[in-house]
Amino acid sequence: MKDLFGGAAPYYAKYRTRYADPAIEHLAATFGADSVVLDLGCGPGTVAIPLAARVREVLAVDPEAEMLAEGRRLAGRAANIRWLRGDSRTLRELPAFGHVVMGRSFHWMDRRAVLAELDGLLPPGGVVALVGPPRRVAEEPWEPAMRRVRDEFEVNTFTAANTYQATGVHYEEVLAGSPFGVLDRVRYEQRHTYGLEAVIGLQLSYSYTAPARLGDRLPAFTEAARRELLALNPAGTWELVSVTEVLTARRPPRSP
Ligand SMILES: C[S@@+](CC[C@H](N)C(=O)[O-])C[C@H]1O[C@@H](n2cnc3c(N)ncnc32)[C@H](O)[C@@H]1O
């Protein structure tokens, strides 16, 4: 659990795709303006910060101190976010909350265990929401170049234990089989332009190529990335459309 994203937090905050505003608005409308929401695996506040402007309070929880520090810095004066060190195994230690959101973080957790735990903690109308890329995503246009670099540096892409790739079970299946089996899905598209520095910065935001993982090979890695990316596309600019999926999960209504 320690240092999964060592040194990645500033790159994460700067270069990872922000979620489309309508996705955040959909979450806020689902939870309600008076709600207290747990953002579990909050990272540098990608969801917590924009969501806090639309709900009563956000409990922003992450095991990584560097991520929490970056979030605190970015949140500035927002007074209704509590940044708390913790993880999916320490939910009982948290103040009470009414709903939960997990942005690109569910795959880091023992998914069934966390849903069972949430069933004990959430009130009757409590919603569990997952935010992130959809199940099938097109490969990013720079991937062929970055794959060559990762091969050269012998870094594997998957470090999370509970991804579909690792378990053969998709998150929807886990949710559908949980106490929160009533699912609803909405998708939002955004256009982005990435320059060379942004594509390299993005690589340093991933757990598997985070600065701490590369150690003293970091300068050589970024140099190799620059070389391969420019060989792939001498203009050094990429256009792409990202898709954010918001999947909400509720308990089935009780029969009278
Ligand atoms: C890819 S980042 C997502 C950050 C942010 N929620 C977003 O949507 O961009 C995944 C985060 O999950 C955190 N994490 C890893 N294991 C966790 C666990 N067992 N419980 C809670 N969070 C965890 C990591 O520290 C990291 O900050």
XYZ file of N, CA and C and ligand atoms in Angstrom:
795
model
N 0.814 -1.210 0.000
C 0.000 0.000 0.000
C 0.851 1.265 0.000
N 2.154 1.107 0.421
C 2.951 2.318 0.608
C 3.532 2.819 -0.717
N 3.411 4.152 -0.906
C 4.068 4.790 -2.035
C 3.714 4.228 -3.402
N 2.438 3.857 -3.575
C 2.004 3.359 -4.882
C 2.258 4.404 -5.949
N 2.005 5.664 -5.549
C 2.087 6.772 -6.497
C 3.204 7.725 -6.070
N 4.297 7.197 -5.522
C 5.356 8.050 -4.976
C 5.845 9.090 -5.984
N 5.731 10.348 -5.622
C 6.201 11.449 -6.483
C 5.239 11.798 -7.610
N 4.116 11.061 -7.721
C 3.225 11.263 -8.872
C 2.228 12.402 -8.661
N 1.971 12.767 -7.405
C 0.833 13.660 -7.112
C 0.813 14.960 -7.934
N 1.940 15.699 -8.031
C 1.863 16.939 -8.817
C 1.587 16.670 -10.296
N 2.140 15.594 -10.827
C 1.883 15.247 -12.239
C 0.439 14.826 -12.409
N -0.059 14.106 -11.398
C -1.452 13.666 -11.434
C -2.380 14.880 -11.509
N -2.130 15.811 -10.598
C -3.013 16.975 -10.527
C -2.940 17.809 -11.807
N -1.746 17.874 -12.398
C -1.589 18.756 -13.557
C -2.021 18.096 -14.877
N -1.734 16.815 -15.026
C -1.887 16.229 -16.362
C -3.018 15.216 -16.511
N -3.546 14.636 -15.425
C -4.645 13.690 -15.610
C -5.897 14.436 -16.013
N -6.679 13.805 -16.841
C -7.909 14.417 -17.313
C -8.814 14.770 -16.150
N -9.279 16.022 -16.148
C -10.317 16.388 -15.176
C -11.627 15.804 -15.672
N -12.518 15.514 -14.757
C -13.803 14.991 -15.192
C -14.633 16.135 -15.756
N -15.406 15.822 -16.802
C -16.249 16.833 -17.432
C -17.200 17.422 -16.382
N -17.417 18.742 -16.455
C -18.324 19.405 -15.492
C -19.681 18.712 -15.382
N -20.291 18.323 -16.515
C -21.602 17.659 -16.387
C -21.536 16.364 -15.564
N -20.377 15.714 -15.562
C -20.238 14.480 -14.759
C -20.292 14.824 -13.275
N -19.624 15.922 -12.904
C -19.627 16.361 -11.502
C -21.036 16.827 -11.118
N -21.679 17.534 -12.064
C -23.044 18.000 -11.775
C -24.004 16.823 -11.606
N -23.817 15.812 -12.406
C -24.664 14.608 -12.284
C -24.466 13.971 -10.898
N -23.224 13.903 -10.461
C -22.946 13.342 -9.121
C -23.638 14.182 -8.048
N -23.456 15.510 -8.153
C -24.037 16.405 -7.137
C -25.551 16.278 -7.106
N -26.165 16.186 -8.284
C -27.633 16.056 -8.334
C -28.058 14.721 -7.735
N -27.263 13.687 -7.942
C -27.581 12.358 -7.401
C -27.503 12.376 -5.871
N -26.466 13.026 -5.345
C -26.239 13.003 -3.891
C -27.143 14.016 -3.169
N -27.366 15.179 -3.797
C -28.168 16.238 -3.167
C -27.277 17.271 -2.494
N -27.745 18.531 -2.521
C -26.927 19.657 -2.047
C -26.623 19.569 -0.557
N -27.450 18.856 0.205
C -27.248 18.824 1.659
C -26.454 17.587 2.113
N -25.809 16.913 1.189
C -25.219 15.613 1.550
C -23.756 15.717 2.010
N -23.367 14.700 2.779
C -21.963 14.517 3.150
C -21.483 13.309 2.347
N -20.448 13.533 1.531
C -20.019 12.504 0.581
C -18.599 12.050 0.905
N -18.404 10.742 0.946
C -17.049 10.197 1.083
C -16.453 10.048 -0.317
N -15.296 10.675 -0.563
C -14.553 10.458 -1.809
C -13.400 9.525 -1.441
N -13.582 8.253 -1.767
C -12.629 7.224 -1.320
C -11.575 6.987 -2.409
N -10.299 7.194 -2.042
C -9.226 7.155 -3.033
C -9.246 8.470 -3.792
N -9.276 9.570 -3.023
C -9.540 10.904 -3.602
C -8.382 11.436 -4.426
N -7.163 10.860 -4.273
C -6.018 11.427 -4.987
C -5.889 12.904 -4.659
N -5.512 13.730 -5.644
C -5.357 15.167 -5.363
C -6.679 15.932 -5.466
N -7.798 15.250 -5.238
C -9.080 15.951 -5.161
C -9.787 16.138 -6.489
N -9.489 15.266 -7.446
C -10.067 15.390 -8.796
C -11.598 15.478 -8.751
N -12.198 14.684 -7.861
C -13.650 14.750 -7.682
C -13.971 15.648 -6.487
N -13.243 15.468 -5.396
C -13.583 16.155 -4.131
C -13.688 17.666 -4.307
N -12.730 18.262 -5.023
C -12.693 19.734 -5.086
C -13.892 20.291 -5.864
N -14.140 19.836 -7.107
C -15.328 20.398 -7.774
C -16.638 19.970 -7.111
N -16.665 18.784 -6.507
C -17.920 18.330 -5.885
C -18.243 19.149 -4.634
N -17.191 19.562 -3.903
C -17.410 20.287 -2.645
C -18.177 21.595 -2.863
N -18.050 22.155 -4.074
C -18.777 23.401 -4.358
C -20.278 23.154 -4.496
N -20.664 21.887 -4.525
C -22.078 21.576 -4.828
C -22.757 20.724 -3.771
N -22.027 20.311 -2.722
C -22.640 19.510 -1.645
C -22.242 20.120 -0.302
N -22.804 19.567 0.798
C -22.521 20.174 2.119
C -21.070 19.948 2.526
N -20.611 18.688 2.423
C -19.244 18.393 2.861
C -18.704 17.169 2.125
N -17.388 17.176 1.884
C -16.735 16.002 1.297
C -15.675 15.506 2.274
N -15.690 14.200 2.542
C -14.602 13.564 3.297
C -13.666 12.985 2.239
N -12.513 13.592 2.062
C -11.582 13.186 1.009
C -10.536 12.267 1.641
N -10.600 10.979 1.290
C -9.782 9.965 1.981
C -8.838 9.295 1.001
N -7.574 9.198 1.389
C -6.577 8.531 0.542
C -5.453 8.008 1.434
N -4.837 6.860 1.056
C -3.715 6.372 1.856
C -2.421 7.140 1.641
N -2.345 7.928 0.549
C -1.070 8.569 0.207
C -1.007 10.018 0.691
N -0.065 10.284 1.588
C 0.073 11.634 2.145
C 0.357 12.663 1.053
N 1.143 12.275 0.058
C 1.484 13.243 -1.005
C 0.242 13.660 -1.789
N -0.665 12.717 -2.021
C -1.900 13.035 -2.751
C -2.748 13.996 -1.916
N -2.862 13.713 -0.621
C -3.670 14.575 0.252
C -3.080 15.981 0.301
N -1.763 16.064 0.368
C -1.109 17.382 0.440
C -1.381 18.169 -0.836
N -1.303 17.496 -1.973
C -1.565 18.178 -3.248
C -3.023 18.648 -3.300
N -3.918 17.792 -2.830
C -5.342 18.153 -2.805
C -5.587 19.368 -1.931
N -4.998 19.344 -0.750
C -5.163 20.485 0.180
C -4.685 21.776 -0.473
N -3.543 21.670 -1.134
C -2.962 22.850 -1.787
C -3.912 23.379 -2.876
N -4.440 22.456 -3.701
C -5.301 22.871 -4.806
C -6.656 23.386 -4.336
N -7.114 22.853 -3.201
C -8.449 23.235 -2.719
C -8.458 24.655 -2.179
N -7.282 25.172 -1.832
C -7.207 26.547 -1.336
C -8.109 26.757 -0.146
N -9.057 27.669 -0.302
C -9.870 28.062 0.844
C -11.119 27.210 1.038
N -11.362 26.240 0.170
C -12.595 25.439 0.324
C -12.636 24.834 1.726
N -13.635 25.254 2.510
C -13.650 24.871 3.924
C -14.442 23.598 4.169
N -15.150 23.115 3.159
C -16.014 21.958 3.412
C -15.439 20.650 2.869
N -14.091 20.574 2.814
C -13.448 19.293 2.482
C -12.573 18.904 3.664
N -12.774 17.685 4.180
C -11.869 17.187 5.216
C -10.925 16.187 4.562
N -9.636 16.481 4.563
C -8.636 15.600 3.949
C -8.180 14.610 5.007
N -8.429 13.331 4.790
C -8.171 12.340 5.834
C -7.334 11.190 5.284
N -6.305 10.841 6.034
C -5.479 9.692 5.638
C -6.221 8.423 6.028
N -6.419 7.532 5.094
C -7.125 6.289 5.378
C -7.284 5.522 4.088
N -8.008 4.437 4.130
C -8.230 3.669 2.905
C -9.474 2.808 3.066
N -9.664 1.910 2.098
C -10.879 1.102 2.052
C -11.010 0.180 3.265
N -9.926 -0.001 4.016
C -9.996 -0.904 5.171
C -10.210 -0.167 6.488
N -10.304 1.169 6.406
C -10.451 1.934 7.651
C -11.728 2.774 7.641
N -12.733 2.310 6.914
C -13.961 3.104 6.753
C -14.680 3.342 8.071
N -14.580 2.378 8.974
C -15.306 2.504 10.247
C -14.761 3.622 11.127
N -13.543 4.053 10.823
C -12.941 5.121 11.646
C -13.388 6.513 11.188
N -14.144 6.577 10.085
C -14.500 7.889 9.514
C -15.744 8.474 10.171
N -15.883 9.810 10.098
C -17.156 10.424 10.502
C -18.266 9.902 9.577
N -19.528 10.094 10.001
C -20.649 9.561 9.200
C -20.737 10.247 7.842
N -21.141 9.486 6.834
C -21.335 10.034 5.489
C -22.579 9.391 4.880
N -23.154 10.102 3.861
C -24.416 9.634 3.283
C -24.265 8.916 1.950
N -23.171 9.240 1.221
C -22.943 8.645 -0.102
C -21.430 8.472 -0.292
N -21.083 7.683 -1.311
C -19.655 7.442 -1.582
C -19.382 7.604 -3.059
N -18.266 8.249 -3.381
C -17.811 8.277 -4.765
C -16.381 7.744 -4.810
N -16.095 6.972 -5.850
C -14.731 6.476 -6.056
C -14.341 6.801 -7.486
N -13.368 7.664 -7.653
C -12.903 8.062 -8.989
C -11.655 7.275 -9.323
N -11.720 6.417 -10.311
C -10.569 5.622 -10.768
C -9.833 4.961 -9.597
N -10.556 4.562 -8.555
C -9.855 4.010 -7.385
C -10.385 2.652 -6.925
N -11.551 2.248 -7.425
C -12.175 1.006 -6.945
C -11.254 -0.206 -7.183
N -10.525 -0.172 -8.300
C -9.666 -1.312 -8.658
C -8.467 -1.465 -7.715
N -8.257 -0.473 -6.849
C -7.171 -0.600 -5.866
C -7.641 -1.325 -4.601
N -8.940 -1.621 -4.536
C -9.503 -2.121 -3.266
C -9.991 -3.554 -3.413
N -10.182 -4.211 -2.285
C -10.879 -5.491 -2.271
C -12.355 -5.124 -2.486
N -12.785 -5.209 -3.746
C -14.049 -4.569 -4.146
C -15.259 -5.131 -3.396
N -15.324 -6.449 -3.258
C -16.497 -7.034 -2.568
C -16.481 -6.652 -1.087
N -15.304 -6.677 -0.503
C -15.205 -6.361 0.932
C -15.626 -4.920 1.185
N -15.218 -4.000 0.317
C -15.540 -2.592 0.570
C -17.046 -2.357 0.411
N -17.687 -3.038 -0.538
C -19.135 -2.863 -0.708
C -19.898 -3.464 0.475
N -19.415 -4.579 0.983
C -20.072 -5.178 2.156
C -19.951 -4.235 3.356
N -18.776 -3.642 3.491
C -18.546 -2.700 4.593
C -19.447 -1.466 4.426
N -19.547 -0.966 3.200
C -20.387 0.213 2.947
C -21.853 -0.092 3.209
N -22.253 -1.329 2.986
C -23.646 -1.692 3.258
C -23.957 -1.509 4.746
N -22.959 -1.728 5.579
C -23.153 -1.537 7.012
C -23.098 -0.067 7.427
N -22.505 0.770 6.594
C -22.259 2.164 7.006
C -23.198 3.184 6.349
N -23.671 2.900 5.135
C -24.484 3.897 4.423
C -25.936 3.842 4.885
N -26.584 5.021 4.943
C -28.019 5.042 5.283
C -28.832 4.405 4.150
N -30.133 4.190 4.356
C -30.949 3.461 3.368
C -30.855 4.014 1.940
N -30.858 5.334 1.781
C -30.821 5.879 0.411
C -29.405 6.107 -0.109
N -28.413 5.601 0.577
C -27.012 5.870 0.231
C -26.635 5.329 -1.143
N -25.916 6.153 -1.913
C -25.516 5.775 -3.275
C -24.006 5.534 -3.300
N -23.602 4.514 -4.058
C -22.183 4.287 -4.329
C -21.968 4.663 -5.800
N -21.082 5.621 -6.055
C -20.855 6.051 -7.445
C -19.407 5.789 -7.842
N -19.234 5.244 -9.038
C -17.894 5.077 -9.605
C -17.745 6.064 -10.754
N -16.607 6.737 -10.816
C -16.342 7.690 -11.899
C -15.026 7.312 -12.541
N -14.997 7.342 -13.860
C -13.734 7.052 -14.540
C -13.971 6.729 -15.989
N -12.932 6.203 -16.635
C -13.117 5.819 -18.037
C -14.050 4.608 -18.118
N -14.743 4.437 -19.223
C -15.621 3.274 -19.335
C -14.818 1.985 -19.484
N -15.537 0.901 -19.492
C -14.927 -0.429 -19.526
C -14.013 -0.616 -20.737
N -14.496 -0.209 -21.887
C -13.650 -0.327 -23.091
C -13.222 1.064 -23.524
N -11.920 1.311 -23.485
C -11.418 2.621 -23.905
C -10.479 2.409 -25.079
N -10.567 3.335 -26.047
C -9.626 3.270 -27.164
C -8.230 3.582 -26.623
N -7.239 2.934 -27.195
C -5.856 3.194 -26.782
C -5.504 4.651 -27.085
N -4.750 5.272 -26.205
C -4.345 6.656 -26.475
C -3.382 6.672 -27.668
N -3.408 7.772 -28.463
C -2.655 7.746 -29.718
C -1.141 7.618 -29.527
N -0.653 7.967 -28.322
C 0.796 7.885 -28.095
C 1.223 6.527 -27.507
N 0.249 5.644 -27.281
C 0.570 4.372 -26.625
C 1.650 3.543 -27.341
N 1.629 3.453 -28.691
C 2.673 2.636 -29.337
C 4.076 3.108 -28.938
N 4.264 4.444 -28.855
C 5.581 4.973 -28.472
C 5.856 4.655 -27.001
N 4.864 4.865 -26.133
C 5.103 4.668 -24.698
C 5.297 3.191 -24.363
N 4.650 2.329 -25.142
C 4.850 0.889 -24.909
C 6.320 0.520 -25.139
N 6.897 1.095 -26.209
C 8.312 0.811 -26.496
C 9.191 1.288 -25.338
N 8.855 2.455 -24.795
C 9.678 3.000 -23.697
C 9.527 2.111 -22.447
N 8.287 1.723 -22.156
C 8.095 0.881 -20.946
C 8.816 -0.456 -21.102
N 8.792 -0.990 -22.345
C 9.515 -2.250 -22.574
C 11.002 -2.041 -22.337
N 11.509 -0.915 -22.869
C 12.943 -0.619 -22.720
C 13.310 -0.542 -21.226
N 12.419 0.029 -20.410
C 12.708 0.214 -18.975
C 12.144 -0.914 -18.116
N 11.558 -1.908 -18.802
C 11.017 -3.084 -18.117
C 10.067 -2.712 -16.988
N 9.091 -1.840 -17.311
C 8.053 -1.533 -16.322
C 6.715 -2.089 -16.817
N 6.022 -2.786 -15.950
C 4.728 -3.351 -16.307
C 3.645 -2.330 -16.053
N 2.550 -2.430 -16.826
C 1.529 -1.399 -16.697
C 0.584 -1.617 -15.517
N 0.303 -2.835 -15.128
C -0.722 -3.028 -14.104
C -0.131 -3.309 -12.740
N -0.442 -2.399 -11.802
C 0.044 -2.630 -10.449
C -1.118 -2.856 -9.483
N -2.358 -2.547 -9.914
C -3.494 -2.741 -9.006
C -3.933 -4.198 -9.042
N -4.281 -4.734 -7.862
C -4.576 -6.165 -7.751
C -5.998 -6.502 -8.191
N -6.883 -5.509 -8.259
C -8.301 -5.822 -8.448
C -8.882 -5.284 -9.750
N -8.030 -5.107 -10.759
C -8.522 -4.691 -12.065
C -9.201 -5.875 -12.737
N -9.925 -5.585 -13.811
C -10.489 -6.667 -14.627
C -9.349 -7.550 -15.154
N -8.250 -6.898 -15.567
C -7.126 -7.655 -16.126
C -6.597 -8.669 -15.117
N -6.613 -8.293 -13.839
C -6.053 -9.177 -12.808
C -7.057 -10.219 -12.330
N -8.356 -9.888 -12.369
C -9.342 -10.779 -11.734
C -10.281 -11.455 -12.725
N -10.402 -10.885 -13.931
C -11.381 -11.409 -14.894
C -12.808 -11.002 -14.545
N -12.987 -10.157 -13.548
C -14.339 -9.737 -13.148
C -14.426 -8.215 -13.245
N -15.415 -7.734 -14.033
C -15.582 -6.294 -14.198
C -16.257 -5.663 -12.988
N -16.014 -4.348 -12.819
C -16.612 -3.660 -11.673
C -18.132 -3.705 -11.677
N -18.760 -3.674 -12.894
C -20.237 -3.731 -12.910
C -20.728 -5.044 -12.327
N -20.004 -6.124 -12.639
C -20.434 -7.433 -12.123
C -20.318 -7.459 -10.606
N -19.255 -6.852 -10.097
C -19.073 -6.823 -8.641
C -20.205 -6.016 -8.009
N -20.516 -4.852 -8.615
C -21.598 -4.025 -8.072
C -22.938 -4.746 -8.184
N -23.198 -5.342 -9.364
C -24.506 -5.979 -9.588
C -24.740 -7.108 -8.581
N -23.676 -7.761 -8.147
C -23.816 -8.873 -7.196
C -23.740 -8.419 -5.742
N -23.682 -7.107 -5.520
C -23.515 -6.580 -4.164
C -24.864 -6.103 -3.627
N -24.928 -5.628 -2.393
C -26.189 -5.053 -1.902
C -26.617 -3.821 -2.706
N -25.689 -3.227 -3.474
C -25.998 -2.029 -4.279
C -26.174 -2.455 -5.745
N -27.171 -3.283 -5.987
C -27.280 -3.942 -7.295
C -28.098 -3.203 -8.343
N -28.641 -2.021 -8.002
C -29.445 -1.284 -8.987
C -28.545 -0.222 -9.631
N -28.208 -0.446 -10.895
C -27.168 0.374 -11.536
C -27.736 1.335 -12.574
N -27.061 2.468 -12.693
C -27.426 3.437 -13.724
C -26.115 4.016 -14.267
N -26.060 4.196 -15.597
C -24.793 4.625 -16.199
C -25.020 5.845 -17.099
N -24.149 6.842 -16.964
C -24.198 8.010 -17.849
C -22.781 8.264 -18.341
N -22.669 8.713 -19.606
C -21.325 8.976 -20.155
C -21.216 10.398 -20.695
N -20.057 10.992 -20.546
C -19.799 12.358 -21.019
C -18.489 12.364 -21.801
N -18.490 13.127 -22.902
C -17.272 13.203 -23.731
C -16.626 14.579 -23.613
N -15.306 14.586 -23.701
C -14.561 15.860 -23.696
C -13.445 15.791 -24.735
N -13.189 16.903 -25.416
C -12.051 16.953 -26.351
C -10.833 17.516 -25.633
N -9.656 16.990 -25.962
C -8.427 17.513 -25.340
C -7.333 17.635 -26.388
N -6.445 18.581 -26.152
C -5.210 18.655 -26.942
C -4.050 18.443 -25.979
N -3.179 17.509 -26.295
C -2.015 17.225 -25.449
C -0.747 17.580 -26.204
N 0.138 18.324 -25.561
C 1.468 18.560 -26.107
C 2.437 17.516 -25.539
N 3.670 17.582 -26.024
C 4.684 16.594 -25.618
C 4.882 16.549 -24.098
N 5.003 17.746 -23.479
C 5.250 17.767 -22.022
C 4.081 17.150 -21.274
N 2.872 17.392 -21.769
C 1.687 16.848 -21.097
C 1.664 15.320 -21.202
N 2.041 14.801 -22.355
C 2.029 13.330 -22.508
C 3.088 12.714 -21.585
N 4.237 13.353 -21.484
C 5.287 12.823 -20.597
C 4.844 12.971 -19.134
N 4.263 14.123 -18.806
C 3.772 14.339 -17.439
C 2.722 13.312 -17.044
N 1.896 12.974 -18.005
C 0.852 11.979 -17.752
C 1.464 10.624 -17.370
N 2.544 10.266 -18.034
C 3.190 8.973 -17.728
C 3.677 8.960 -16.273
N 4.122 10.133 -15.802
C 4.670 10.200 -14.437
C 3.554 10.230 -13.397
N 2.308 10.325 -13.857
C 1.169 10.291 -12.932
C 0.684 8.869 -12.701
N 1.159 7.919 -13.493
C 0.698 6.524 -13.339
C 1.513 5.825 -12.261
N 0.852 4.932 -11.530
C 1.564 4.228 -10.463
C 2.777 3.468 -11.015
N 2.620 2.871 -12.196
C 3.700 2.000 -12.691
C 4.880 2.768 -13.271
N 4.688 4.053 -13.599
C 5.843 4.856 -14.030
C 5.936 6.135 -13.187
N 5.500 6.040 -11.937
C 5.605 7.177 -11.006
C 7.088 7.446 -10.735
N 7.448 8.705 -10.432
C 8.865 9.025 -10.197
C 9.542 8.093 -9.190
N 8.853 7.746 -8.095
C 9.510 6.891 -7.092
C 9.824 5.509 -7.660
N 8.993 5.050 -8.561
C 9.226 3.717 -9.135
C 10.406 3.755 -10.114
N 10.545 4.871 -10.829
C 11.646 4.973 -11.792
C 12.963 5.306 -11.094
N 12.870 5.959 -9.941
C 14.083 6.302 -9.178
C 15.056 7.106 -10.013
N 16.353 6.704 -9.971
C 17.339 7.517 -10.698
C 17.274 7.294 -12.215
N 16.347 6.452 -12.667
C 16.180 6.288 -14.121
C 15.199 7.317 -14.699
N 14.652 8.174 -13.830
C 13.636 9.136 -14.286
C 14.110 10.015 -15.456
N 15.304 10.657 -15.371
C 15.720 11.501 -16.513
C 15.868 10.674 -17.794
N 16.412 9.460 -17.680
C 16.593 8.624 -18.881
C 15.220 8.226 -19.442
N 14.264 7.976 -18.546
C 12.920 7.599 -18.984
C 12.254 8.744 -19.752
N 12.322 9.944 -19.192
C 11.652 11.071 -19.867
C 12.362 11.386 -21.203
N 13.685 11.197 -21.231
C 14.427 11.423 -22.480
C 13.996 10.404 -23.539
N 13.879 9.145 -23.135
C 13.460 8.087 -24.077
C 12.027 8.342 -24.537
N 11.167 8.814 -23.604
C 9.777 9.093 -23.967
C 9.736 10.201 -25.016
N 10.525 11.244 -24.782
C 10.569 12.369 -25.730
C 11.002 11.872 -27.127
N 12.041 11.047 -27.131
C 12.562 10.531 -28.409
C 11.490 9.723 -29.149
N 10.878 8.780 -28.441
C 9.913 7.888 -29.096
C 8.641 8.627 -29.491
N 8.226 9.566 -28.657
C 7.000 10.304 -28.977
C 7.198 11.173 -30.214
N 8.376 11.817 -30.314
C 8.622 12.674 -31.485
C 8.846 11.833 -32.740
N 9.380 10.621 -32.560
C 9.534 9.740 -33.725
C 8.152 9.336 -34.244
N 7.213 9.156 -33.303
C 5.854 8.764 -33.690
C 5.108 9.935 -34.328
N 5.324 11.124 -33.756
C 4.565 12.298 -34.216
C 5.439 13.542 -34.055
N 6.193 13.910 -35.116
C 7.146 15.024 -35.005
C 6.478 16.340 -34.597
N 5.169 16.498 -34.836
C 4.489 17.739 -34.439
C 4.376 17.828 -32.918
N 4.385 16.698 -32.233
C 4.328 16.697 -30.767
C 3.014 17.200 -30.200
N 1.945 17.081 -30.941
C 0.615 17.494 -30.457
C -0.387 16.397 -30.809
N -1.214 16.078 -29.844
C -2.205 15.011 -30.049
C -3.587 15.535 -29.660
N -4.579 15.175 -30.462
C -5.975 15.523 -30.156
C -6.686 14.241 -29.766
N -7.480 14.291 -28.738
C -8.272 13.106 -28.431
C -9.555 13.443 -27.693
N -10.450 12.480 -27.690
C -11.721 12.646 -26.985
C -11.691 11.663 -25.817
N -11.923 12.177 -24.607
C -11.974 11.241 -23.464
C -13.435 11.070 -23.048
N -13.707 9.906 -22.497
C -15.065 9.611 -22.042
C -15.018 9.379 -20.530
N -15.898 10.080 -19.818
C -16.057 9.857 -18.377
C -17.363 9.115 -18.172
N -17.275 8.031 -17.438
C -18.501 7.284 -17.117
C -18.822 7.489 -15.638
N -20.078 7.779 -15.355
C -20.532 7.824 -13.955
C -21.501 6.670 -13.785
N -21.112 5.739 -12.938
C -21.950 4.567 -12.681
C -22.467 4.695 -11.252
N -23.791 4.783 -11.101
C -24.330 4.885 -9.740
C -24.965 3.553 -9.365
N -24.811 3.192 -8.105
C -25.317 1.907 -7.618
C -26.110 2.152 -6.341
N -27.330 1.597 -6.324
C -28.216 1.769 -5.152
C -28.705 0.421 -4.691
N -29.192 0.396 -3.467
C -29.847 -0.822 -2.985
C -31.224 -0.929 -3.648
N -31.730 -2.123 -3.899
C -33.077 -2.253 -4.457
C -34.105 -1.717 -3.470
N -35.231 -1.166 -3.977
C -36.250 -0.671 -3.041
C -36.784 -1.822 -2.199
N -37.099 -1.516 -0.940
C -37.656 -2.562 -0.057
C -39.090 -2.859 -0.450
N -39.484 -4.127 -0.471
C -40.890 -4.421 -0.758
C -41.724 -4.095 0.489
N -42.965 -3.571 0.269
C -43.761 -3.100 1.403
C -44.150 -4.243 2.352
C -5.877 6.740 -9.912
S -5.956 7.570 -8.357
C -7.564 8.344 -8.419
C -7.599 9.725 -7.837
C -8.920 10.484 -8.001
N -9.986 9.848 -7.269
C -9.336 10.627 -9.451
O -10.473 10.284 -9.768
O -8.535 11.122 -10.256
C -6.251 6.233 -7.254
C -6.120 6.631 -5.803
O -6.562 5.536 -4.994
C -5.763 5.500 -3.843
N -5.842 4.161 -3.241
C -5.042 3.099 -3.451
N -5.436 2.061 -2.696
C -6.527 2.460 -1.993
C -7.384 1.846 -1.038
N -7.221 0.569 -0.670
N -8.378 2.568 -0.491
C -8.564 3.861 -0.864
N -7.786 4.490 -1.780
C -6.780 3.805 -2.340
C -4.387 5.885 -4.351
O -3.542 6.360 -3.335
C -4.716 6.948 -5.390
O -4.646 8.258 -4.863
